[in-house]
Coordinates of C-alpha atoms in Angstrom, one line a residue:
M1 CA 9.0 -15.3 -23.3
E2 CA 12.6 -16.0 -24.2
S3 CA 15.2 -13.4 -23.4
S4 CA 18.6 -12.9 -25.1
P5 CA 21.7 -14.6 -23.6
R6 CA 23.0 -11.3 -22.3
T7 CA 19.7 -10.4 -20.6
T8 CA 19.3 -11.0 -16.8
H9 CA 15.9 -12.5 -16.2
I10 CA 14.0 -11.8 -13.0
A11 CA 10.7 -13.6 -12.0
I12 CA 8.2 -11.8 -9.8
V13 CA 5.3 -13.5 -8.1
S14 CA 2.5 -11.1 -7.1
V15 CA -1.0 -11.6 -5.5
P16 CA -4.6 -10.9 -6.6
A17 CA -4.7 -7.4 -5.2
F18 CA -4.2 -4.4 -7.5
S19 CA -2.4 -2.2 -5.0
H20 CA 0.2 -5.0 -4.4
Q21 CA 0.5 -5.5 -8.2
V22 CA 1.1 -1.8 -8.8
S23 CA 3.8 -1.6 -6.1
I24 CA 5.8 -4.6 -7.2
L25 CA 5.6 -3.7 -10.9
E26 CA 6.6 -0.2 -10.2
F27 CA 9.7 -1.6 -8.5
A28 CA 10.3 -3.6 -11.7
K29 CA 10.0 -0.5 -13.8
R30 CA 12.4 1.3 -11.5
L31 CA 14.9 -1.6 -11.9
L32 CA 14.6 -1.3 -15.7
H33 CA 15.0 2.4 -15.6
L34 CA 18.4 2.0 -13.8
Q35 CA 19.5 -1.0 -16.0
A36 CA 18.0 -0.3 -19.4
N37 CA 17.9 -3.2 -21.8
T38 CA 19.8 -5.6 -19.5
F39 CA 16.9 -7.0 -17.6
H40 CA 13.8 -8.9 -18.6
I41 CA 11.1 -9.4 -15.9
T42 CA 8.2 -11.9 -15.9
C43 CA 5.5 -11.2 -13.4
I44 CA 3.3 -14.2 -12.4
I45 CA -0.1 -13.1 -11.0
P46 CA -2.6 -15.4 -9.3
T47 CA -6.2 -14.2 -9.8
L48 CA -9.6 -14.4 -8.1
S49 CA -12.8 -14.9 -10.0
S50 CA -14.2 -11.9 -8.2
S51 CA -11.5 -9.6 -9.6
S52 CA -12.9 -7.2 -12.2
P53 CA -10.7 -5.7 -15.0
A54 CA -11.5 -2.1 -14.4
P55 CA -10.4 0.4 -17.1
T56 CA -7.7 1.9 -14.8
K57 CA -6.3 -1.5 -14.1
S58 CA -6.2 -2.5 -17.8
F59 CA -4.5 0.8 -18.7
F60 CA -1.8 0.2 -16.1
F61 CA -0.9 -3.3 -17.5
D62 CA -1.2 -2.1 -21.1
S63 CA 1.3 0.7 -20.4
L64 CA 4.1 -1.5 -18.9
P65 CA 7.5 -1.5 -20.7
H66 CA 8.0 -4.2 -23.4
N67 CA 10.5 -6.0 -21.2
I68 CA 8.0 -6.7 -18.4
H69 CA 5.8 -9.6 -19.3
C70 CA 2.7 -10.5 -17.1
I71 CA 1.3 -14.0 -16.8
F72 CA -2.2 -14.1 -15.2
L73 CA -2.8 -17.6 -13.8
P74 CA -6.3 -19.1 -14.0
S75 CA -8.5 -18.1 -11.0
V76 CA -8.9 -20.5 -8.1
N77 CA -12.4 -21.0 -6.9
S78 CA -13.5 -22.5 -3.6
Q79 CA -16.4 -22.2 -1.2
E80 CA -14.1 -20.5 1.3
L81 CA -13.1 -17.8 -1.1
N82 CA -16.7 -17.2 -2.2
N83 CA -17.8 -16.5 1.4
K84 CA -18.3 -12.8 1.7
G85 CA -17.4 -12.8 5.3
V86 CA -13.8 -13.9 4.6
S87 CA -11.3 -11.1 5.2
V88 CA -9.2 -9.6 2.5
E89 CA -6.0 -11.1 4.0
I90 CA -7.4 -14.6 4.1
Q91 CA -8.7 -14.4 0.5
I92 CA -5.3 -13.3 -0.7
Q93 CA -3.5 -15.9 1.3
L94 CA -5.7 -18.8 0.4
S95 CA -5.9 -17.9 -3.3
T96 CA -2.1 -17.6 -3.6
S97 CA -1.5 -20.8 -1.7
R98 CA -3.8 -22.7 -4.0
A99 CA -2.1 -21.2 -7.0
M100 CA 1.3 -22.5 -5.9
P101 CA 1.4 -25.6 -8.3
S102 CA 0.7 -23.2 -11.2
V103 CA 3.4 -20.8 -10.0
R104 CA 5.9 -23.6 -9.8
E105 CA 5.0 -25.0 -13.2
T106 CA 5.4 -21.5 -14.7
L107 CA 8.8 -20.9 -13.0
I108 CA 10.2 -24.2 -14.1
S109 CA 9.0 -23.5 -17.7
L110 CA 10.8 -20.1 -17.6
S111 CA 14.0 -21.6 -16.2
K112 CA 14.2 -24.0 -19.2
T113 CA 14.1 -21.1 -21.8
T114 CA 15.8 -18.3 -20.0
Q115 CA 18.7 -17.6 -17.6
L116 CA 16.6 -17.1 -14.6
T117 CA 18.7 -15.2 -12.0
A118 CA 16.3 -14.1 -9.2
L119 CA 12.9 -14.6 -7.8
I120 CA 11.0 -11.8 -5.9
A121 CA 7.8 -12.8 -4.2
D122 CA 5.1 -10.5 -2.7
A123 CA 5.0 -10.5 1.1
M124 CA 1.6 -12.2 1.0
N125 CA 3.1 -15.0 -1.0
P126 CA 6.3 -16.1 0.8
E127 CA 5.6 -19.7 -0.1
A128 CA 6.9 -19.0 -3.6
L129 CA 10.5 -18.7 -2.1
E130 CA 10.6 -22.5 -1.9
F131 CA 10.8 -22.5 -5.7
G132 CA 13.7 -20.2 -5.7
K133 CA 15.6 -22.6 -3.5
E134 CA 14.6 -25.5 -5.8
L135 CA 15.9 -23.6 -8.9
D136 CA 19.0 -22.4 -7.0
I137 CA 18.5 -18.7 -7.7
F138 CA 18.5 -15.6 -5.6
S139 CA 15.2 -15.3 -3.7
Y140 CA 13.7 -12.2 -2.0
I141 CA 10.5 -11.0 -0.5
Y142 CA 9.0 -7.7 -1.7
F143 CA 7.4 -6.0 1.3
P144 CA 5.0 -3.3 0.0
C145 CA 4.4 -1.9 3.5
S146 CA 6.4 0.2 6.0
T147 CA 9.5 -0.9 7.8
M148 CA 7.5 -0.4 11.0
V149 CA 5.0 -3.1 9.9
L150 CA 7.9 -5.3 9.0
S151 CA 9.2 -4.8 12.5
I152 CA 5.9 -5.9 13.9
C153 CA 6.1 -9.1 11.7
F154 CA 9.6 -9.8 12.9
H155 CA 8.6 -9.5 16.5
S156 CA 5.2 -11.3 16.1
K157 CA 6.3 -14.5 17.8
N158 CA 7.7 -12.7 20.9
L159 CA 4.6 -10.5 21.0
D160 CA 2.4 -13.6 20.8
E161 CA 4.2 -15.0 23.9
E162 CA 4.4 -11.8 25.9
V163 CA 0.9 -10.4 25.4
S164 CA -1.8 -12.5 27.1
C165 CA -4.9 -10.7 25.9
E166 CA -6.2 -9.6 22.5
Y167 CA -4.0 -6.8 21.2
K168 CA -6.9 -4.4 21.0
D169 CA -7.6 -4.9 24.7
H170 CA -4.0 -4.3 25.8
P171 CA -4.1 -1.5 28.4
G172 CA -0.8 0.2 27.6
L173 CA 1.4 1.0 24.6
I174 CA 3.5 -1.8 23.0
H175 CA 7.1 -1.0 22.3
L176 CA 9.0 -2.1 19.1
P177 CA 12.7 -1.5 18.8
G178 CA 13.4 1.6 16.7
C179 CA 9.7 2.5 16.4
I180 CA 7.3 4.5 18.3
S181 CA 5.3 2.6 20.9
I182 CA 1.7 2.1 19.7
R183 CA -1.6 0.8 21.0
G184 CA -2.4 -2.8 20.4
A185 CA -5.6 -1.6 18.6
D186 CA -3.3 -0.1 16.0
F187 CA -1.7 -3.4 15.1
P188 CA -2.7 -4.8 11.7
D189 CA -6.1 -6.5 11.3
S190 CA -4.5 -9.9 10.9
M191 CA -3.5 -9.7 14.6
Q192 CA -6.8 -8.6 16.1
D193 CA -8.4 -12.0 16.6
R194 CA -5.8 -14.4 18.0
G195 CA -8.1 -17.4 17.7
S196 CA -8.8 -16.9 14.0
L197 CA -7.4 -18.5 10.8
G198 CA -6.2 -15.0 9.7
Y199 CA -4.0 -14.8 12.8
K200 CA -2.6 -18.3 12.3
L201 CA -1.8 -17.5 8.6
F202 CA -0.2 -14.2 9.7
L203 CA 2.2 -15.9 12.1
Q204 CA 3.1 -18.4 9.4
R205 CA 3.9 -15.6 7.0
C206 CA 6.1 -13.8 9.6
Q207 CA 8.1 -17.0 10.2
R208 CA 8.8 -17.3 6.5
Y209 CA 10.0 -13.6 6.4
L210 CA 12.6 -14.5 9.0
N211 CA 13.8 -17.3 6.7
A212 CA 13.9 -15.3 3.5
P213 CA 17.0 -16.7 1.8
D214 CA 18.5 -13.5 0.4
G215 CA 16.6 -10.7 2.0
I216 CA 13.6 -8.5 2.0
L217 CA 13.0 -5.5 -0.2
V218 CA 11.0 -2.9 1.7
N219 CA 9.0 -0.1 0.0
S220 CA 10.3 2.6 2.3
F221 CA 13.4 4.7 2.5
M222 CA 16.1 5.1 5.1
E223 CA 15.4 8.8 5.8
L224 CA 11.7 8.1 6.5
E225 CA 12.2 5.2 9.0
E226 CA 15.9 5.5 9.9
E227 CA 15.6 4.2 13.5
A228 CA 13.4 1.2 12.6
T229 CA 15.7 0.3 9.7
K230 CA 18.8 0.5 12.0
A231 CA 17.1 -1.6 14.7
I232 CA 16.4 -4.4 12.2
S233 CA 19.8 -4.1 10.6
Q234 CA 21.5 -4.6 13.9
R235 CA 19.9 -8.0 14.1
G236 CA 20.5 -8.8 10.5
S237 CA 22.5 -11.8 9.3
H238 CA 25.4 -9.6 8.1
G239 CA 26.0 -8.9 11.8
G240 CA 25.5 -12.5 12.8
G241 CA 21.9 -11.9 13.9
D242 CA 18.7 -13.8 13.2
Y243 CA 17.1 -11.4 10.7
P244 CA 17.6 -11.6 6.9
P245 CA 19.1 -8.6 5.1
V246 CA 16.6 -5.8 4.7
Y247 CA 16.9 -3.4 1.7
S248 CA 15.0 -0.1 1.7
V249 CA 14.1 0.5 -2.0
G250 CA 11.4 3.1 -1.8
P251 CA 9.5 5.2 -2.2
I252 CA 8.0 3.0 -5.0
T253 CA 4.9 4.7 -6.2
Q254 CA 2.9 4.7 -9.4
S255 CA 4.6 6.6 -12.2
G256 CA 3.1 8.2 -15.3
A257 CA -0.5 8.9 -16.0
S258 CA -2.9 6.5 -14.2
S259 CA -5.6 6.7 -16.9
S260 CA -5.8 7.1 -20.6
K261 CA -7.6 10.4 -20.2
S262 CA -5.0 13.2 -20.1
R263 CA -7.3 15.7 -18.5
C264 CA -10.2 14.2 -16.7
E265 CA -13.1 16.0 -15.1
C266 CA -11.5 16.3 -11.6
L267 CA -8.2 17.8 -13.0
L268 CA -10.1 20.4 -15.0
W269 CA -12.1 21.3 -11.8
L270 CA -8.9 21.5 -9.8
D271 CA -7.4 23.9 -12.4
K272 CA -10.1 26.4 -11.4
Q273 CA -9.3 26.4 -7.7
E274 CA -6.9 28.4 -5.6
P275 CA -3.5 27.0 -4.7
N276 CA -3.5 24.7 -1.6
S277 CA -7.2 25.2 -1.1
V278 CA -8.7 21.8 -1.8
L279 CA -9.1 18.8 0.5
Y280 CA -8.7 15.6 -1.5
V281 CA -10.8 12.8 0.0
S282 CA -10.3 9.1 -1.0
F283 CA -10.4 5.8 0.7
G284 CA -8.4 3.9 -1.9
S285 CA -9.1 1.1 -4.3
G286 CA -11.5 -0.7 -2.1
G287 CA -12.4 1.2 1.1
T288 CA -16.1 1.6 2.0
L289 CA -18.0 3.4 4.7
S290 CA -21.3 2.7 6.4
Q291 CA -24.4 4.8 5.5
K292 CA -24.1 6.6 8.8
Q293 CA -20.5 7.4 8.3
I294 CA -21.1 8.7 4.7
N295 CA -23.8 11.0 6.1
E296 CA -21.4 12.4 8.8
L297 CA -18.5 12.8 6.4
A298 CA -20.7 14.6 3.8
L299 CA -22.1 17.0 6.4
G300 CA -18.6 17.5 7.9
L301 CA -17.2 18.5 4.6
E302 CA -20.0 20.8 4.0
L303 CA -19.8 22.5 7.4
S304 CA -16.0 22.9 7.1
R305 CA -16.6 25.5 4.3
H306 CA -13.4 24.2 2.6
K307 CA -13.2 23.1 -1.0
F308 CA -13.1 19.4 -1.4
L309 CA -12.7 16.7 -4.1
W310 CA -14.3 13.5 -2.9
A311 CA -13.3 10.6 -5.2
N312 CA -13.9 6.9 -5.5
L313 CA -17.2 7.2 -3.6
R314 CA -18.8 3.9 -3.2
A315 CA -22.2 2.7 -2.1
P316 CA -22.4 2.2 1.7
N317 CA -21.3 -1.0 3.3
D318 CA -20.6 -2.0 6.9
R319 CA -17.5 -3.9 5.8
A320 CA -14.6 -1.5 5.3
S321 CA -13.0 -3.6 2.6
A322 CA -16.2 -4.6 0.8
T323 CA -14.9 -3.6 -2.7
Y324 CA -11.2 -4.4 -2.3
F325 CA -11.1 -6.9 -5.2
S326 CA -13.7 -5.2 -7.4
D327 CA -15.1 -1.9 -8.6
V328 CA -18.6 -3.3 -8.9
C329 CA -20.0 -1.2 -6.0
L330 CA -19.3 2.0 -7.9
V331 CA -22.6 3.6 -8.9
D332 CA -23.7 6.2 -11.4
D333 CA -26.0 8.2 -9.1
P334 CA -24.8 9.0 -5.6
L335 CA -28.0 10.9 -4.8
H336 CA -29.7 7.9 -3.3
F337 CA -27.2 7.5 -0.5
L338 CA -25.8 11.0 0.1
P339 CA -27.7 13.3 2.5
L340 CA -30.7 15.0 0.9
G341 CA -29.7 18.2 -0.9
F342 CA -25.9 17.7 -0.2
L343 CA -24.8 17.9 -3.8
E344 CA -26.9 20.9 -4.6
R345 CA -25.8 22.8 -1.5
T346 CA -22.1 22.1 -2.2
K347 CA -22.0 22.4 -6.0
E348 CA -19.8 25.5 -5.7
Q349 CA -17.7 24.1 -2.8
G350 CA -16.8 20.6 -3.9
L351 CA -16.8 17.9 -6.5
V352 CA -18.0 14.3 -5.8
M353 CA -16.8 11.5 -8.1
C354 CA -18.1 7.9 -8.1
G355 CA -15.3 6.9 -10.4
W356 CA -11.6 6.5 -10.0
A357 CA -9.5 9.6 -9.8
P358 CA -5.9 9.8 -11.1
Q359 CA -4.4 10.1 -7.6
V360 CA -0.8 10.8 -8.5
E361 CA -1.9 13.7 -10.8
V362 CA -4.3 14.9 -8.2
L363 CA -1.8 15.0 -5.3
G364 CA 0.7 16.7 -7.6
H365 CA -1.8 19.5 -8.5
K366 CA -1.1 23.0 -7.1
S367 CA -4.6 23.4 -5.7
I368 CA -4.4 20.4 -3.3
G369 CA -3.9 21.5 0.3
A370 CA -4.5 18.2 2.2
F371 CA -5.4 14.6 1.7
L372 CA -8.1 12.8 3.8
S373 CA -6.7 9.3 3.4
H374 CA -7.3 5.7 4.5
C375 CA -3.6 5.4 5.0
G376 CA -2.9 2.6 2.6
W377 CA 0.9 2.6 2.3
N378 CA 0.9 3.5 -1.4
S379 CA -1.2 6.6 -0.6
V380 CA 1.0 7.5 2.3
L381 CA 4.1 7.4 0.1
E382 CA 2.4 9.4 -2.7
S383 CA 1.3 12.0 -0.3
V384 CA 4.8 12.3 1.2
E385 CA 6.4 12.5 -2.3
H386 CA 4.1 15.4 -3.2
G387 CA 4.4 17.2 0.2
V388 CA 0.7 16.9 1.0
P389 CA -0.3 16.8 4.7
M390 CA -2.8 14.1 5.7
I391 CA -5.9 13.5 7.7
A392 CA -5.5 9.9 8.8
W393 CA -8.7 7.8 8.5
P394 CA -7.7 4.1 8.5
L395 CA -10.2 1.4 7.6
F396 CA -8.6 -2.1 7.5
A397 CA -5.4 -4.2 7.0
E398 CA -2.3 -2.4 8.3
Q399 CA -3.8 1.1 7.8
R400 CA -4.1 1.8 11.5
T401 CA -0.4 1.1 12.0
N402 CA 0.4 3.5 9.1
A403 CA -1.9 6.1 10.7
A404 CA 0.0 5.8 14.0
L405 CA 3.3 6.2 12.1
V406 CA 2.3 9.3 10.1
T407 CA 0.6 11.1 13.1
D408 CA 2.7 10.1 16.1
E409 CA 6.2 9.6 14.7
L410 CA 6.4 11.5 11.4
K411 CA 3.9 14.1 12.5
V412 CA 2.7 14.8 9.0
A413 CA -1.0 14.1 9.7
L414 CA -3.8 14.6 12.0
R415 CA -6.0 11.7 12.9
A416 CA -9.8 11.6 12.7
K417 CA -11.3 10.9 16.1
M418 CA -13.7 8.1 16.1
N419 CA -16.6 7.7 18.5
I420 CA -15.8 4.2 19.7
G421 CA -19.3 3.5 20.9
E422 CA -20.9 4.3 17.6
K423 CA -17.8 3.4 15.5
V424 CA -18.2 6.6 13.5
V425 CA -16.4 9.9 13.2
V426 CA -19.1 12.5 13.8
K427 CA -19.5 15.7 11.7
E428 CA -18.3 18.0 14.5
D429 CA -15.0 16.1 14.8
I430 CA -14.6 16.1 11.0
V431 CA -15.0 19.8 10.9
K432 CA -12.5 20.2 13.7
V433 CA -9.8 18.1 12.1
I434 CA -10.3 19.7 8.6
K435 CA -10.0 23.2 10.1
G436 CA -7.1 22.1 12.3
L437 CA -5.1 21.0 9.2
M438 CA -6.2 23.6 6.7
E439 CA -6.2 26.6 8.9
G440 CA -4.5 26.2 12.3
L441 CA -0.9 26.6 13.6
E442 CA -0.7 22.8 14.0
G443 CA -1.5 22.4 10.4
E444 CA 1.2 24.9 9.5
E445 CA 3.8 22.9 11.3
I446 CA 2.6 19.6 9.7
R447 CA 2.9 21.3 6.2
R448 CA 6.5 22.3 7.1
K449 CA 7.4 18.7 8.1
V450 CA 5.8 17.1 5.1
K451 CA 7.7 19.5 2.8
E452 CA 10.9 18.3 4.5
L453 CA 9.9 14.7 3.9
K454 CA 9.2 15.4 0.3
K455 CA 12.8 16.6 -0.2
L456 CA 14.1 13.4 1.5
A457 CA 11.8 11.2 -0.5
N458 CA 12.9 12.7 -3.8
G459 CA 16.5 12.6 -2.7
A460 CA 16.3 8.9 -1.9
M461 CA 15.4 8.2 -5.6
M462 CA 17.9 10.5 -7.2
E463 CA 21.0 9.0 -8.9
D464 CA 23.1 9.1 -5.7
G465 CA 20.1 8.6 -3.3
S466 CA 20.0 5.9 -0.7
S467 CA 17.4 3.8 -2.3
T468 CA 18.8 4.1 -5.8
R469 CA 22.2 3.0 -4.6
T470 CA 20.6 0.0 -2.9
I471 CA 18.7 -1.0 -6.1
S472 CA 21.8 -0.6 -8.2
K473 CA 23.8 -2.8 -5.9
L474 CA 21.2 -5.5 -6.1
A475 CA 21.0 -5.2 -9.9
H476 CA 24.8 -5.5 -10.1
K477 CA 24.7 -8.6 -7.9
W478 CA 22.0 -10.2 -10.1
K479 CA 23.8 -9.4 -13.3
H480 CA 27.3 -10.4 -12.4
L481 CA 27.1 -13.1 -9.6
G482 CA 25.8 -16.6 -9.9
K483 CA 23.9 -18.1 -7.0
A484 CA 26.8 -20.5 -6.4
L485 CA 29.1 -17.5 -5.7

């Protein structure tokens, strides 16, 4: 799509994962909000054949501003990607790597018809930065996770040399400059099998982060992770260090309605509940639980006697990320896998949804008192923005790292205690953590802390806020400076 001579054209390269696409496109929308009619953005998106165009996803893309144009590349099929045992990270990494020739072709075509100024590549797709160098334009990585996870990535080579065992077997806490010390078991999934292809690809990505030509845009904000940001900045290239510049541009979360239905069933149900009385339960866009865990969670919710909204309920699966790329596991009738009589017994206590809930609207509803979350970073930021305390229940990817951050450092969550032998959170512990957050003194202190973070999050995105100033400076650079300068 051709832009006018006065328009600054930015290219974005995403990955075939809806949560990543939402985050980087919401950043694009934020940029356009600050620089109305002066930017045009083209988002190039590799796809997987297993990706399904769910209605919520279609609505999101259909509602983008007119000056954001998305190009969906043809899906890349291979025997490796069709293997159901391949992890989420490996599927994303391999599919984007195989899409690189198409990405390059698209970028070169854009550069011939527009004044392409900058390239921003998703953190799972750092290979695309080579094309920015080829086109001699500004080139950045968009990192949709926390600064703490970025710190782990920056230190991955040293950690690989210093830790001799598997991280999950490390006997003590592992220290990261500017961050809390955490258990090796809470490191991202990509690091948990050091002999695997996933670990090798992770180390390769981390090395590319260190070589990001013009910097890394992190979906966090200074006031949330101040010490981690300072520790990274002290080793940044501006100070003669070996890290690229890091720009905190968050919290970037989904804005506007997340579905075409203005008042869906769950919002109407929430309207009838008391303020701060409902526990919202959701494991994100692809999280799944085993049959045993579904049974324990259902019974724990029932026994807690607290109101609950359980959304995005999927059929049981022993793989935590079984539906990450697809909504095909959603079913019409949950009766066949929920405990016998559960829905009837809890019909006055809760609402169970097999379909997608408009999470932003749910978290902003006055009746929501807490969020039982898988701790995907988008969900963490949305919870913080709305001042909703959390029960941390991580499943895969970097979610355990996020859970450690929100419970041990930010102290805005309680963590569900898992029975390691059975790899399940039992109903008694579920009741305990729900009551602890919804009723106890500890929960009261958590609610106070998350309300403080809500103010800081909103402040960061105000006109004179820390993240707004950062985005504005980047926009000014892209508009007024050529790469040669």
